[in-house]
Tab-separated table of C-alpha atoms in Angstrom:
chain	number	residue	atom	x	y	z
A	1	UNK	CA	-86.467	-65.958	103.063
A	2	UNK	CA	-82.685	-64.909	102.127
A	3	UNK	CA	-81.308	-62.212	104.386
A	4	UNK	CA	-80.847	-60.134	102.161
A	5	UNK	CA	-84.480	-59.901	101.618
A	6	UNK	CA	-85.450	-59.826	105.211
A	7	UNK	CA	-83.122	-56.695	105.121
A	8	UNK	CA	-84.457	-54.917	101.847
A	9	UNK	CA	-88.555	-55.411	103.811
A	10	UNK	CA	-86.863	-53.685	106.818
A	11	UNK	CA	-84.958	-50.797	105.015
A	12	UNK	CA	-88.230	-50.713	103.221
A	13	UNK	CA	-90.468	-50.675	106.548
A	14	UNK	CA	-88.483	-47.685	108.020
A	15	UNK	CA	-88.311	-45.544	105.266
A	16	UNK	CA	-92.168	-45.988	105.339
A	17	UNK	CA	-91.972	-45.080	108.916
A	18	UNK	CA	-89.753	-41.758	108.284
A	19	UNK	CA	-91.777	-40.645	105.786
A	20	UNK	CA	-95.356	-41.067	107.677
A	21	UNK	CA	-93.203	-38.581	110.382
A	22	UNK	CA	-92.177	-36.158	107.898
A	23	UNK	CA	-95.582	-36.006	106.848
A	24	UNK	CA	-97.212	-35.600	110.093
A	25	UNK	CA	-94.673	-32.883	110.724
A	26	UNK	CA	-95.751	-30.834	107.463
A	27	UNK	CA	-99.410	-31.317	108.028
A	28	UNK	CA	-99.627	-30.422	111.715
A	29	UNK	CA	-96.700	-27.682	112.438
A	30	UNK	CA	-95.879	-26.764	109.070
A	31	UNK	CA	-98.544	-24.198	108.757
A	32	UNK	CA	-97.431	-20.962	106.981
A	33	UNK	CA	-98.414	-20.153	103.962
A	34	UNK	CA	-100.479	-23.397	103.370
A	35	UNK	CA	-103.269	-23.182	101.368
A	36	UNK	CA	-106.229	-23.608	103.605
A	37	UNK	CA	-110.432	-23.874	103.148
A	38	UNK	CA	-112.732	-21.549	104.748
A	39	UNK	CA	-116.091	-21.541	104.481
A	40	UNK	CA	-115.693	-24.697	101.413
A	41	UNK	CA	-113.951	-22.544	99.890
A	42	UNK	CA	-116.381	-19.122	99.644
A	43	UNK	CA	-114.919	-16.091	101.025
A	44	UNK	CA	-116.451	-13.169	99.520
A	45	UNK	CA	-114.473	-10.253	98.918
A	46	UNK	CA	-116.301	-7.762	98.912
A	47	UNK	CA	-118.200	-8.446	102.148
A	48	UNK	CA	-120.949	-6.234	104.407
A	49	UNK	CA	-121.112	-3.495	101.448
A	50	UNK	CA	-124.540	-2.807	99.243
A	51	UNK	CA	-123.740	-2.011	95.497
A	52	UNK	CA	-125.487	1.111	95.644
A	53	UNK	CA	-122.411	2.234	98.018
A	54	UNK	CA	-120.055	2.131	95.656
A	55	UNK	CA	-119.554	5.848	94.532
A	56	UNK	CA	-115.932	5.487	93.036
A	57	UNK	CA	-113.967	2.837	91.121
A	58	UNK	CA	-110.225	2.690	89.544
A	59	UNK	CA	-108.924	0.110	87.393
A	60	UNK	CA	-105.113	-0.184	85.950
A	61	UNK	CA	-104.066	-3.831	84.733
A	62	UNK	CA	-101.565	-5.246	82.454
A	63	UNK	CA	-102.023	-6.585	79.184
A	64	UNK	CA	-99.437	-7.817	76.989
A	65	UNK	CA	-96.578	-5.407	78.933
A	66	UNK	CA	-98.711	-2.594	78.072
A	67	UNK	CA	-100.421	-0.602	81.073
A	68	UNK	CA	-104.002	0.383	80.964
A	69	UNK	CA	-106.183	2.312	83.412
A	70	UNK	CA	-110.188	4.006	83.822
A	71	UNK	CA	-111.510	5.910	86.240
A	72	UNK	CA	-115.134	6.167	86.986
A	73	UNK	CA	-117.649	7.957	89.345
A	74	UNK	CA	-121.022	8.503	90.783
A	75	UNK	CA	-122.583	11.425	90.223
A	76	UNK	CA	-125.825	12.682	90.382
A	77	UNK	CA	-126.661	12.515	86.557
A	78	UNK	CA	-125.306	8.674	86.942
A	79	UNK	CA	-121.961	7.764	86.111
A	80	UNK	CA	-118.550	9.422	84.061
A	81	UNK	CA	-115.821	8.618	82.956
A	82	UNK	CA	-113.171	10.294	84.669
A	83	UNK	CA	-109.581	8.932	83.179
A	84	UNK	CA	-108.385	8.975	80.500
A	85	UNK	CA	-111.216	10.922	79.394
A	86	UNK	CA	-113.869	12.484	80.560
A	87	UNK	CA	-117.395	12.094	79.579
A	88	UNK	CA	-120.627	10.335	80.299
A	89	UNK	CA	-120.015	6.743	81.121
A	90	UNK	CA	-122.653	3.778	79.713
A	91	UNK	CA	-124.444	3.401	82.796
A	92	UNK	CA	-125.407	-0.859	81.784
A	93	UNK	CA	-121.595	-1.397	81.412
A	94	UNK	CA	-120.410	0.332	85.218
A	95	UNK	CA	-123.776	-1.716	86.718
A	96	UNK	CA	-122.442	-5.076	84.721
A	97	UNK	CA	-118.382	-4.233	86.324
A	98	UNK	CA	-120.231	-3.518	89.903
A	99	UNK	CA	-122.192	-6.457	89.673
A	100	UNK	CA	-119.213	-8.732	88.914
A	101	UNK	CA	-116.818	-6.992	91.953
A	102	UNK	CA	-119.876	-7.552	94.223
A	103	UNK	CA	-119.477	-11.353	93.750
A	104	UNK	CA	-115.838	-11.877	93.702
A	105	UNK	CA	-115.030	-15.182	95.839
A	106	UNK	CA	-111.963	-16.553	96.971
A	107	UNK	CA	-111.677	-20.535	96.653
A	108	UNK	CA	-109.016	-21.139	99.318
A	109	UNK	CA	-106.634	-18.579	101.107
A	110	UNK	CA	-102.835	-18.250	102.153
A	111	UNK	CA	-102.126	-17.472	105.663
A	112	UNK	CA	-99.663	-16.177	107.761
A	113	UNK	CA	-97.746	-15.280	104.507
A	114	UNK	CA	-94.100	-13.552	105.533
A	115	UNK	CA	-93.559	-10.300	103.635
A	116	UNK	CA	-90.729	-11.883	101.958
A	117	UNK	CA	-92.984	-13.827	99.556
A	118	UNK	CA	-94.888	-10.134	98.261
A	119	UNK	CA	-92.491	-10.458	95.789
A	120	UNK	CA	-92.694	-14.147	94.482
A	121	UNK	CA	-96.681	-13.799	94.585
A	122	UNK	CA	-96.142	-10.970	91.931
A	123	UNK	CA	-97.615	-7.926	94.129
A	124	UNK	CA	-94.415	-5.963	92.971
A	125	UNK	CA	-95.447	-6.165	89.563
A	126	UNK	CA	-99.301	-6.918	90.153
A	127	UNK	CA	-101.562	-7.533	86.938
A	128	UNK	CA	-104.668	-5.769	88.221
A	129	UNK	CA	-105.058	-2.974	90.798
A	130	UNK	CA	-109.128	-2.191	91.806
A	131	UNK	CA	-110.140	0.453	93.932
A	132	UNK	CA	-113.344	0.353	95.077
A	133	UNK	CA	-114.419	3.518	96.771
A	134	UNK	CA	-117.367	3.918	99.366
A	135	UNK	CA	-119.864	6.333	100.077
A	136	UNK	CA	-118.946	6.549	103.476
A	137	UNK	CA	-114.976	7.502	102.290
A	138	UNK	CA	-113.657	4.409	102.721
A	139	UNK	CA	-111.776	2.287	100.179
A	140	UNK	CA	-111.361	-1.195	99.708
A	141	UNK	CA	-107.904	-2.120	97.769
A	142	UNK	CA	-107.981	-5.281	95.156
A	143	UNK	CA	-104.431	-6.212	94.400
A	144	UNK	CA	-103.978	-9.416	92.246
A	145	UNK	CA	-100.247	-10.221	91.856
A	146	UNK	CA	-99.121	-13.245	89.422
A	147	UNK	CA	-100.670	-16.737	88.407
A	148	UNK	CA	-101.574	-19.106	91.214
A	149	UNK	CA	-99.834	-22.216	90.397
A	150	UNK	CA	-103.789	-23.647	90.114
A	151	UNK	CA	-104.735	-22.894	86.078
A	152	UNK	CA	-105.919	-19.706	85.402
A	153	UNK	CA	-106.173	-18.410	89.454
A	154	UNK	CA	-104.619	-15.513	90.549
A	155	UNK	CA	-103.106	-14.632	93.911
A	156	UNK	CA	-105.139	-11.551	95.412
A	157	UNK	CA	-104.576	-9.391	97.866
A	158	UNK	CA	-106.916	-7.180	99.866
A	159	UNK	CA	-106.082	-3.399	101.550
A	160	UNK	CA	-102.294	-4.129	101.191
A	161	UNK	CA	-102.921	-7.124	103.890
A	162	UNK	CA	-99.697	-8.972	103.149
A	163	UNK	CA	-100.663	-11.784	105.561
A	164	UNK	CA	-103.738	-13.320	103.893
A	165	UNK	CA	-103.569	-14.110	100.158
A	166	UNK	CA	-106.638	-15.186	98.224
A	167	UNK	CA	-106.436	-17.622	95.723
A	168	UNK	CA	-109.669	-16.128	92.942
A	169	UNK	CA	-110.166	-17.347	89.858
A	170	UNK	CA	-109.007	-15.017	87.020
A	171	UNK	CA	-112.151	-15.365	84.825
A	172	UNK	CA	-114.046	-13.246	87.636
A	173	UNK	CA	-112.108	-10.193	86.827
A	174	UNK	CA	-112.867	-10.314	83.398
A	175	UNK	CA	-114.931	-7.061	83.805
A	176	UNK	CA	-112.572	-5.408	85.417
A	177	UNK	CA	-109.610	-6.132	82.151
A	178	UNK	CA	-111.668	-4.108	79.753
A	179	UNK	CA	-110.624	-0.810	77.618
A	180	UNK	CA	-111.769	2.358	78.980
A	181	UNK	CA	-113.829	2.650	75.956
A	182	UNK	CA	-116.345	-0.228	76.548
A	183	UNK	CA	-117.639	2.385	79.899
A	184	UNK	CA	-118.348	5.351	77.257
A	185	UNK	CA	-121.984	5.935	76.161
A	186	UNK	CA	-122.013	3.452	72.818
A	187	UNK	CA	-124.782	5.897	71.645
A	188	UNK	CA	-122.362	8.828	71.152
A	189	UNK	CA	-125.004	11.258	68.677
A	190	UNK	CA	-127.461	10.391	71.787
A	191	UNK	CA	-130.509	13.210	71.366
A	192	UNK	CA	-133.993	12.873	71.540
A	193	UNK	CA	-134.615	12.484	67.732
A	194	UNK	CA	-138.207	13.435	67.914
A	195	UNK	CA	-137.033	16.995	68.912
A	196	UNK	CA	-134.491	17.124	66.301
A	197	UNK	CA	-135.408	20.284	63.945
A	198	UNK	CA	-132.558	20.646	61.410
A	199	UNK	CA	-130.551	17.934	60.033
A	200	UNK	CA	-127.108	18.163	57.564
A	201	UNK	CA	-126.320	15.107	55.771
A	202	UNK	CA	-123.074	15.086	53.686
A	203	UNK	CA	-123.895	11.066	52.034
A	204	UNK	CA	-122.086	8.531	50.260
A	205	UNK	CA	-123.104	10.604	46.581
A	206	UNK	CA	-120.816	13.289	47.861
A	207	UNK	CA	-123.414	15.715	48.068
A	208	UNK	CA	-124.773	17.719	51.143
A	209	UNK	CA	-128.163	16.983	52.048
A	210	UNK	CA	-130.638	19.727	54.859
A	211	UNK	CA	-133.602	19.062	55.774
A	212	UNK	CA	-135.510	21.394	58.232
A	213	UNK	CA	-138.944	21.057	59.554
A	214	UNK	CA	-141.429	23.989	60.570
A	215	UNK	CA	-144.949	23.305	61.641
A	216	UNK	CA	-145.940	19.941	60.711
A	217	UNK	CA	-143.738	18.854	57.563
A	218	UNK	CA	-140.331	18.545	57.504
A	219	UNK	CA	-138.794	19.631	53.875
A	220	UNK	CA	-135.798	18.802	52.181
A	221	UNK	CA	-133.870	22.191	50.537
A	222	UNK	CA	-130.925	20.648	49.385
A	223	UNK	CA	-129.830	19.722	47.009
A	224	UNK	CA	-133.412	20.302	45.906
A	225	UNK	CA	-136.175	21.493	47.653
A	226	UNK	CA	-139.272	19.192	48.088
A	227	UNK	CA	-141.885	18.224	50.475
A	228	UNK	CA	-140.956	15.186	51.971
A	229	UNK	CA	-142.700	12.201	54.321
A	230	UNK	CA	-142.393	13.165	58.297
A	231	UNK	CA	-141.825	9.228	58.973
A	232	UNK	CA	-138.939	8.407	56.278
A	233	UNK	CA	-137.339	11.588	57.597
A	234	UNK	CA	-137.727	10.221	61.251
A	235	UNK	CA	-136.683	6.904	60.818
A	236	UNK	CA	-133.316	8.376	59.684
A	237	UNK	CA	-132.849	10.357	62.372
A	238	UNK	CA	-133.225	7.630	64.595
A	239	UNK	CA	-130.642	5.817	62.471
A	240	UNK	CA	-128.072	8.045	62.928
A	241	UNK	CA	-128.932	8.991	66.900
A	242	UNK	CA	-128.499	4.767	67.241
A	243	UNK	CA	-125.172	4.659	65.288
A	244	UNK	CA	-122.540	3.067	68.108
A	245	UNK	CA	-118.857	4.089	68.207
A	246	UNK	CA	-116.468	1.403	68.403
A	247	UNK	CA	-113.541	2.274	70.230
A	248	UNK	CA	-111.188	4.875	70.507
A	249	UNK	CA	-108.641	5.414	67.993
A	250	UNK	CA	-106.635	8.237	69.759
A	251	UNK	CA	-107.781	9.658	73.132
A	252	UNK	CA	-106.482	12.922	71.529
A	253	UNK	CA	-107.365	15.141	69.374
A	254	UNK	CA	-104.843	17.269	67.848
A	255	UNK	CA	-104.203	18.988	64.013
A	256	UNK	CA	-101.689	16.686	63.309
A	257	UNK	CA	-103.698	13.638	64.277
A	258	UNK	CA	-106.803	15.006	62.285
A	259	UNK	CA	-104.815	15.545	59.326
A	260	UNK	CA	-103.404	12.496	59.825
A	261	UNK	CA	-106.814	10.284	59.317
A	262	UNK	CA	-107.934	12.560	57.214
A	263	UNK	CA	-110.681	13.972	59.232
A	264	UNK	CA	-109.273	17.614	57.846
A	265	UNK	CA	-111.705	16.979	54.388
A	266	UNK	CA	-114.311	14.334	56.059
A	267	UNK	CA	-115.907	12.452	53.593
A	268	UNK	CA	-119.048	12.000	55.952
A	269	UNK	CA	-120.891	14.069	57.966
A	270	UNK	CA	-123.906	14.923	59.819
A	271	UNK	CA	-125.348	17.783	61.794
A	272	UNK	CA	-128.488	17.800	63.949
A	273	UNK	CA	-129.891	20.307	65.526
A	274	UNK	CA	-132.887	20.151	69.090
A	275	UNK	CA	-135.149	22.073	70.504
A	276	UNK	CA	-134.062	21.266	73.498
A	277	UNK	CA	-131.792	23.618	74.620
A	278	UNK	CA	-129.491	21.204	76.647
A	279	UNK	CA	-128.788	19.152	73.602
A	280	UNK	CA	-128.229	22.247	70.822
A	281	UNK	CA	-126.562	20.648	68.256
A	282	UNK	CA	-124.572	17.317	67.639
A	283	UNK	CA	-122.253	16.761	64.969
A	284	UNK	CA	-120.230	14.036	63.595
A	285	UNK	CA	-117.212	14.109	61.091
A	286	UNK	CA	-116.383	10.676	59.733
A	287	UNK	CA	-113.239	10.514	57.368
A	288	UNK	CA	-112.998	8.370	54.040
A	289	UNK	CA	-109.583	6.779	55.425
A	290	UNK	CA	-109.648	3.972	57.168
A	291	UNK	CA	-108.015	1.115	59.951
A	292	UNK	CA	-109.348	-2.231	58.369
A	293	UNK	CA	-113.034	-1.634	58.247
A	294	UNK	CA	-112.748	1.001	60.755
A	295	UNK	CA	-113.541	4.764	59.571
A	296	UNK	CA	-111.732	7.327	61.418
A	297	UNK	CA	-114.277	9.675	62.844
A	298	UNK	CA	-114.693	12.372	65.740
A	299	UNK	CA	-117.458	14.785	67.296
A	300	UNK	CA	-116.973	17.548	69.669
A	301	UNK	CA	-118.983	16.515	72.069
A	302	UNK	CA	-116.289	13.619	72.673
A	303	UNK	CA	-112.755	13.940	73.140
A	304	UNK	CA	-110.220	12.088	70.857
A	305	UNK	CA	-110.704	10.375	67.396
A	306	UNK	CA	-113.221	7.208	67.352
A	307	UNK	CA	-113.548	4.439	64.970
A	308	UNK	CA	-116.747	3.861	63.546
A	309	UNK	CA	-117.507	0.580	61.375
A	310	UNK	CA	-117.790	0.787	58.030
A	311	UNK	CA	-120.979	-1.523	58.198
A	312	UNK	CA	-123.123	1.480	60.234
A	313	UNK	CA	-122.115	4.330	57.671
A	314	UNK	CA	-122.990	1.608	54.839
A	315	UNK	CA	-126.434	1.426	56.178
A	316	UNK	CA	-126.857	5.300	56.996
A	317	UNK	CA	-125.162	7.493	54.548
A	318	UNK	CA	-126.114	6.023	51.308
A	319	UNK	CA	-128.951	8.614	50.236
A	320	UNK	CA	-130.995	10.127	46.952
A	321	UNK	CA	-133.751	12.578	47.516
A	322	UNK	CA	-135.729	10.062	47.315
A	323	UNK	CA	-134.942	8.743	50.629
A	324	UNK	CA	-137.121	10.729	52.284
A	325	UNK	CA	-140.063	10.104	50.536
A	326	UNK	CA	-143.603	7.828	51.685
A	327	UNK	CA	-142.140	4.481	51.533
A	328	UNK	CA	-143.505	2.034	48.690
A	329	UNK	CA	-144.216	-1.411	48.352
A	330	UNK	CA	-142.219	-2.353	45.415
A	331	UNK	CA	-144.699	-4.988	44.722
A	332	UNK	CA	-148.221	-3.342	45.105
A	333	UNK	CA	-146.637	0.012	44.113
A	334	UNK	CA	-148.824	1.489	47.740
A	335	UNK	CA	-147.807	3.722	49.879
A	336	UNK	CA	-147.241	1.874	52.818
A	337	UNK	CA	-147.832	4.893	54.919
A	338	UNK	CA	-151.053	5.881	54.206
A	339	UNK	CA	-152.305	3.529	51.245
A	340	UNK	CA	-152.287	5.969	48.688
A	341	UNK	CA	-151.301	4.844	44.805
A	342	UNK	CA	-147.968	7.107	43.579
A	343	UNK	CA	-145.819	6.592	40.875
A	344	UNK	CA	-142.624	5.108	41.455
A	345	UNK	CA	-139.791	6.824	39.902
């Protein structure tokens, strides 16, 4: 073997060496801010607390430089909305966002992270902020700054605790990155339709339809009066106390902005009115201008301007007087109902 090989296998051998120390070095004293398992990887966040403590939650996150935010509560008729609105929240919808913030897990953690790094973790501009507030009045603070350099993971940060940085994987705060409108009651002409009395219809032939019911028959008076079938009148009812919202076009309501979607002259309408005293009357003004296949629309008993699909007043607010009447098998020409022969018109 030429020397000059001998001397190349040497050079070779104690780089080797040097780099085996180096090594060594970084695994065994070099241990700030290394990324290290606990439990394989399993820490829950939300540790030691039952769901059913949770009496307060507030979301704001970033999407797309834009800044978003709800506010919700525990009350004693359920849940509300709090910010940026206030109303009754979907109660399936908080339990679903609960649910999820219960099983947040962290798959490795930081430690001993210097303050100095808050800023290249992204807390000063952090993507989500989650409180979780506790019946007994404490608060548990979820802070996820920017993108682990692991796809799609997040560095997280509980009660401002600047030393200990979760790695979590973004996907589990999917439920927390939601609109303020998916918490709102998607059933927003909820009554009980079987105590519905009264009803208004202004439908799709541009003329106003009322219907009342006194005794045991419900009768149609406009725009001509006839007796009409207690089921066809009930079913819809129930159509319109099912029709879903779905989202919030302004979270205002003003003059201008009714004026502006044309909700000044709606070309849809309905008005319902209970016996139950709670519920009095609900009322819905939909306009004939619309976002797309979105219909501007709003109701008192909401704040702001909603969008309701096209699709939903398709299916409710085309009407004839004969709407209302015993529904007939087109075939047999029979009354469905109660199997009596009529003449179709």
């Amino acid at each position: 073997m030429k020397k000059s090989q001998q001397k190349l296998i040497i050079n070779l051998v104690l780089l080797f060496g040097v780099l085996l120390i180096l090594g060594g070095f970084y695994l065994f004293f070099v241990q700030p801010e290394n990324i290290k398992k606990k439990d394989w990887g399993k820490i829950q966040l939300l540790s030691g607390i039952d769901k059913n403590d949770i009496i307060g939650i507030d979301i704001v996150f970033t999407q797309l430089s834009n800044t978003f935010g709800v506010a919700l509560n525990r009350s004693t008729n359920g849940w509300a909305v709090m910010h940026p609105y206030k109303t009754l929240a979907y109660a399936a919808e908080v339990e679903k966002l609960i649910g999820d913030l219960m099983v947040l897990k962290s798959d490795d953690i930081l430690t001993n992270v210097t303050p100095d790094k808050i800023k290249e973790f992204g807390f000063d501009q952090p993507i989500d902020v989650i409180d979780v507030y506790l019946a007994d009045g404490k608060k548990i603070n979820i802070i996820n700054g920017g993108f682990a350099p692991v796809d799609n993971y997040y560095y997280t940060m509980l009660n401002h605790d600047s030393n200990n940085i979760y790695i979590v994987y973004s996907y589990m705060f999917s439920s927390s990155e939601r609109y303020a409108d998916i918490y709102i009651q998607r059933n927003f002409f909820s009554m009980n339709a079987t105590a519905v009395t009264n009803v208004m219809i202004r439908a799709m032939d541009g003329r106003d339809y009322y219907l009342g019911y006194s005794g045991s028959q419900w009768t149609l008076y406009k725009p001509k009066k006839m007796d009409v079938d207690n089921y066809a009148v009930q079913r819809k009812i129930l159509e319109f106390t099912a029709m879903p919202l779905v989202q919030f076009a302004f979270y205002e309501r003003t003059p201008e902005l009714i004026k502006m979607c044309g909700l000044d002259k709606p070309k849809f309408i309905v008005k319902a009115y209970s016996s139950i005293p709670e519920e009095g009357m609900k009322e819905v003004y939909i306009s004939g201008k619309t976002n797309g296949q979105l219909h501007y629309a709003y109701t008192p008993s909401l704040p702001g301007i909603i969008f309701i699909n096209n699709a939903d007043i398709l299916a409710r607010f085309k009407i004839t007087p004969e709407t209302f009447l015993v529904p007939v098998n087109p075939e047999t020409n029979v009354n469905t109902n109660k199997l009596e022969i009529i003449k179709v018109q």
